[in-house]
XYZ file of C-alpha atoms in Angstrom:
343
model
C 116.399 83.996 103.850
C 115.347 86.920 106.078
C 115.331 89.602 103.361
C 111.552 89.309 103.225
C 109.227 88.474 106.068
C 106.246 87.463 103.907
C 106.380 83.801 102.931
C 103.068 82.731 101.430
C 104.210 79.136 101.048
C 104.418 78.838 104.832
C 100.988 80.427 105.156
C 99.575 77.793 102.805
C 101.331 74.995 104.703
C 99.890 76.116 108.044
C 96.442 76.428 106.473
C 96.713 72.895 105.100
C 97.701 71.643 108.540
C 94.670 73.356 110.064
C 92.413 71.659 107.533
C 93.901 68.267 108.315
C 93.494 68.817 112.056
C 89.851 69.753 111.511
C 89.311 66.676 109.326
C 90.933 64.428 111.912
C 93.830 63.218 109.776
C 96.305 64.840 112.197
C 95.422 63.624 115.675
C 98.429 64.115 117.947
C 100.158 67.245 119.238
C 103.570 65.821 118.358
C 102.558 65.328 114.751
C 101.104 68.824 114.576
C 104.264 70.346 116.051
C 106.386 68.401 113.589
C 104.315 69.721 110.688
C 104.637 73.271 112.011
C 108.404 72.916 112.131
C 108.375 71.636 108.559
C 106.263 74.606 107.476
C 108.619 77.038 109.187
C 111.600 75.500 107.413
C 110.180 75.951 103.896
C 112.866 78.050 102.175
C 112.468 81.147 100.071
C 113.073 80.736 96.330
C 116.676 80.292 95.264
C 118.767 83.396 94.807
C 118.774 83.316 91.004
C 114.984 82.882 90.987
C 114.591 85.996 93.133
C 116.918 87.914 90.821
C 114.901 86.945 87.741
C 111.625 87.719 89.530
C 112.900 91.127 90.629
C 114.095 91.888 87.107
C 110.781 90.850 85.560
C 108.639 92.635 88.150
C 110.504 95.939 87.823
C 110.356 95.733 84.019
C 106.607 95.105 83.978
C 105.688 97.749 86.546
C 107.795 100.397 84.804
C 105.685 99.743 81.704
C 102.464 99.732 83.736
C 103.289 103.174 85.147
C 103.712 104.571 81.641
C 107.441 104.206 81.066
C 109.112 103.665 77.727
C 110.785 100.420 76.741
C 114.159 101.999 77.534
C 112.962 102.979 81.013
C 111.638 99.447 81.562
C 114.999 97.957 80.587
C 116.760 100.253 83.057
C 114.222 99.253 85.715
C 114.940 95.581 84.987
C 118.655 96.082 85.602
C 117.969 98.096 88.761
C 115.488 95.475 89.986
C 118.006 92.691 89.525
C 120.681 94.730 91.339
C 118.291 95.647 94.159
C 117.353 92.014 94.748
C 121.023 91.002 94.684
C 121.684 93.627 97.347
C 118.708 92.414 99.419
C 120.051 88.872 99.227
C 123.417 90.159 100.433
C 121.719 91.992 103.315
C 119.859 88.809 104.227
C 123.114 87.010 104.830
C 124.469 89.728 107.119
C 123.089 91.403 110.266
C 121.898 94.586 108.534
C 118.965 96.458 110.065
C 115.697 96.743 108.188
C 115.627 100.548 108.164
C 119.126 100.922 106.762
C 118.417 98.130 104.275
C 115.336 99.945 102.951
C 117.054 103.343 102.694
C 120.182 101.956 101.060
C 118.178 99.831 98.614
C 116.081 102.859 97.633
C 119.300 104.835 97.129
C 120.767 102.112 94.936
C 117.597 101.924 92.839
C 117.424 105.699 92.396
C 121.083 106.062 91.407
C 120.993 103.179 88.927
C 117.762 104.388 87.320
C 118.965 107.986 86.988
C 122.272 106.923 85.449
C 120.708 104.332 83.138
C 117.918 106.607 81.933
C 120.399 109.445 81.401
C 122.468 107.186 79.157
C 119.380 106.085 77.226
C 117.903 109.610 77.104
C 114.567 108.751 78.706
C 112.526 109.812 81.748
C 113.805 108.245 84.964
C 110.728 108.571 87.199
C 108.869 105.639 85.631
C 111.884 103.362 86.005
C 112.380 104.446 89.618
C 108.773 103.884 90.626
C 108.569 100.557 88.789
C 111.666 99.305 90.588
C 110.673 100.725 93.960
C 107.605 98.468 93.879
C 110.016 95.899 95.333
C 109.942 97.967 98.535
C 106.391 99.216 98.224
C 104.547 99.970 101.461
C 101.257 100.153 99.576
C 100.246 96.644 100.645
C 100.762 97.420 104.333
C 98.956 100.752 103.964
C 95.927 99.248 102.212
C 95.730 96.302 104.609
C 95.975 98.748 107.506
C 92.934 100.625 106.194
C 91.131 97.297 105.768
C 91.886 96.373 109.395
C 90.394 99.698 110.504
C 87.252 99.019 108.445
C 86.942 95.600 110.098
C 87.416 97.084 113.585
C 90.932 95.750 114.231
C 92.392 99.109 115.233
C 95.614 97.826 116.773
C 96.642 95.808 113.715
C 95.582 98.640 111.422
C 97.655 101.191 113.317
C 100.750 98.975 113.282
C 100.441 98.315 109.547
C 99.956 101.987 108.687
C 102.873 103.144 110.845
C 105.082 100.545 109.203
C 103.969 101.686 105.734
C 104.543 105.366 106.478
C 107.988 104.761 107.961
C 109.048 102.808 104.864
C 107.594 105.497 102.602
C 109.424 108.226 104.502
C 112.753 106.440 104.184
C 112.186 105.867 100.473
C 111.000 109.436 99.893
C 114.091 110.800 101.618
C 116.424 108.916 99.302
C 114.185 109.529 96.296
C 114.660 113.328 96.404
C 117.539 113.364 93.964
C 115.532 111.585 91.254
C 112.116 113.132 91.528
C 109.675 112.918 88.677
C 106.188 114.245 88.323
C 104.309 110.964 88.233
C 101.982 110.112 91.079
C 99.897 107.329 89.588
C 99.167 106.233 86.078
C 95.540 106.991 85.251
C 95.179 104.758 82.257
C 96.980 104.027 79.046
C 94.780 106.185 76.812
C 92.765 109.338 77.167
C 89.397 109.577 78.813
C 86.565 108.352 76.629
C 83.269 110.029 75.956
C 81.874 107.144 73.903
C 81.170 103.580 74.882
C 83.166 102.142 71.992
C 86.811 101.096 72.085
C 89.137 101.642 69.174
C 91.394 98.864 67.981
C 94.384 100.735 69.419
C 92.755 100.968 72.860
C 91.811 97.307 72.764
C 95.418 96.461 71.922
C 96.616 98.601 74.844
C 94.201 96.860 77.218
C 95.332 93.421 76.084
C 98.977 94.426 76.496
C 98.284 95.851 79.966
C 96.498 92.623 80.915
C 99.508 90.459 80.121
C 102.064 92.905 81.523
C 100.159 93.182 84.804
C 99.852 89.399 84.948
C 103.587 88.952 84.441
C 104.392 91.596 87.054
C 102.018 90.039 89.566
C 103.476 86.612 88.898
C 106.951 87.986 89.582
C 105.934 89.349 92.967
C 104.124 86.120 93.801
C 107.463 84.374 93.267
C 109.217 86.892 95.527
C 106.580 86.235 98.201
C 107.315 82.491 97.902
C 103.773 81.573 96.871
C 103.196 77.834 96.318
C 104.068 76.867 92.749
C 100.610 75.558 91.949
C 99.084 78.961 92.811
C 101.427 81.101 90.682
C 99.358 81.202 87.460
C 96.221 81.991 89.461
C 97.990 84.845 91.271
C 99.008 86.266 87.901
C 95.459 85.983 86.597
C 94.034 87.778 89.649
C 96.441 90.690 89.226
C 95.894 90.876 85.463
C 92.117 90.890 85.824
C 92.129 93.620 88.475
C 94.411 95.906 86.464
C 92.458 95.252 83.243
C 89.219 96.362 84.890
C 90.936 99.404 86.405
C 92.338 100.465 83.027
C 88.974 99.885 81.339
C 87.197 101.972 83.985
C 89.681 104.833 83.566
C 89.231 104.723 79.801
C 85.507 105.255 80.308
C 86.147 108.335 82.444
C 86.084 107.079 86.041
C 88.344 108.710 88.623
C 91.060 106.656 90.328
C 88.957 106.198 93.474
C 85.946 104.773 91.621
C 88.100 102.769 89.213
C 90.038 101.215 92.100
C 86.823 100.271 93.899
C 85.337 98.827 90.718
C 88.494 96.809 90.043
C 89.164 95.450 93.526
C 85.707 93.905 93.957
C 85.980 91.346 91.096
C 89.684 90.941 91.939
C 88.887 89.918 95.510
C 85.965 87.782 94.352
C 88.221 85.921 91.922
C 90.847 85.478 94.656
C 88.188 84.039 96.943
C 86.957 81.634 94.271
C 90.497 80.372 93.671
C 90.980 80.023 97.423
C 87.890 77.802 97.684
C 88.677 75.715 94.603
C 92.347 75.184 95.483
C 91.733 74.998 99.261
C 94.326 77.693 99.837
C 94.127 80.884 101.945
C 92.710 83.845 100.069
C 95.742 85.842 101.225
C 97.891 83.922 98.734
C 95.995 85.340 95.761
C 94.963 88.663 97.256
C 98.357 89.837 98.500
C 100.058 89.242 95.150
C 97.077 90.100 92.953
C 96.451 93.522 94.475
C 99.972 94.759 93.710
C 99.115 96.595 90.462
C 96.337 98.520 92.246
C 98.030 99.557 95.490
C 98.866 103.292 95.627
C 102.582 102.747 96.082
C 103.624 105.647 93.829
C 101.270 107.987 95.646
C 102.807 107.109 98.995
C 106.312 107.688 97.641
C 105.501 111.110 96.256
C 103.545 112.133 99.328
C 106.650 111.476 101.421
C 108.917 113.021 98.801
C 107.018 116.309 98.524
C 106.617 116.492 102.304
C 110.359 116.124 102.824
C 110.980 118.717 100.096
C 108.726 121.146 101.941
C 106.127 121.278 99.185
C 103.192 120.811 101.540
C 100.508 121.573 98.943
C 101.607 118.778 96.608
C 102.229 116.474 99.570
C 98.672 117.069 100.798
C 97.175 116.579 97.329
C 99.068 113.320 96.793
C 98.299 112.172 100.315
C 94.560 112.723 99.949
C 94.483 110.970 96.561
C 96.502 108.054 97.943
C 94.281 107.766 101.010
C 91.137 107.738 98.865
C 92.498 104.931 96.679
C 93.591 102.919 99.724
C 90.148 103.354 101.300
C 88.486 102.242 98.056
C 90.638 99.106 97.950
C 90.029 98.363 101.620
C 86.270 98.814 101.303
C 86.128 96.544 98.262
C 88.213 93.865 99.972
C 86.145 94.047 103.176
C 82.858 93.844 101.255
C 83.827 90.724 99.317
C 85.557 88.978 102.220
C 82.483 89.682 104.345
C 80.201 87.699 102.053
C 79.089 84.437 103.706
C 80.550 81.258 102.299
C 78.246 78.412 101.264
C 78.219 75.617 103.802
C 78.579 72.079 102.543
C 77.378 69.168 104.590
C 80.065 66.604 105.231
C 79.225 62.983 104.695
C 79.358 60.812 107.793
C 82.246 58.389 107.829
């Protein structure tokens, strides 16, 4: 199913093959080639699974970005429709650029109409649903590649992210809202004590972020045994971010503080489950990526509001840099070496 190019199940299969080659259990080139072909043929989740995952992910992220229950329900419908359209595009020779623009248009129209009928703000529903197309992952990973010295890969990733954001921002003009990024569920705190209401909000955000992350892990075709761990990584990262914002930290510092334990947890799961860290990191970082900031940077730029575009762009860049620095720091830590027993 070519609607998405990221298939984490195939990544895990190739990693497992590499381990077996290193251990000597796969000894011939023919066997290795056969295993590679098998890995390449691993299918994406069934259509109805992708529809449910898109519905659930849009619903959860609309709530994460501060939307009402009505807005989240509209986002769920739009997410299901957007994934159905992407599945249709995958079965026909439709170009990626047109697919992105038309999907963003469909999402915007459905969210505006649905929220108008339910008398609620549409921007939260739009942004929650547009996470399906988010270029925030590519943007953040591009910054990380720059930090690690891989300038070519970083440039390609960032150009790809900006092109997607521009196409989304162009179609998003008709449904603009004022939201750039949710800076926490409650107000800033001056005391080091949490009220029962704030604790309840944090617990709710933990589970909502976990469910949203799990949904995107399904869309990325993560191996089934890794799905609960992907959800836990995303929930933990967003919980720490929300807690940091409650205690008065800015988005940059809160993102850096959240991504470090998130990446560390992803690395621990990768070691324990003998699975690439990308499986947990790519899905788990979704709640933290500055997708909304990228959208509104492109939107305000296309509108001609250069001041707001610059402000959103700088804020988005700072968050992406914070995430990239945190990821690079944790991934740069040396792994413990275990001596293998002689056979």
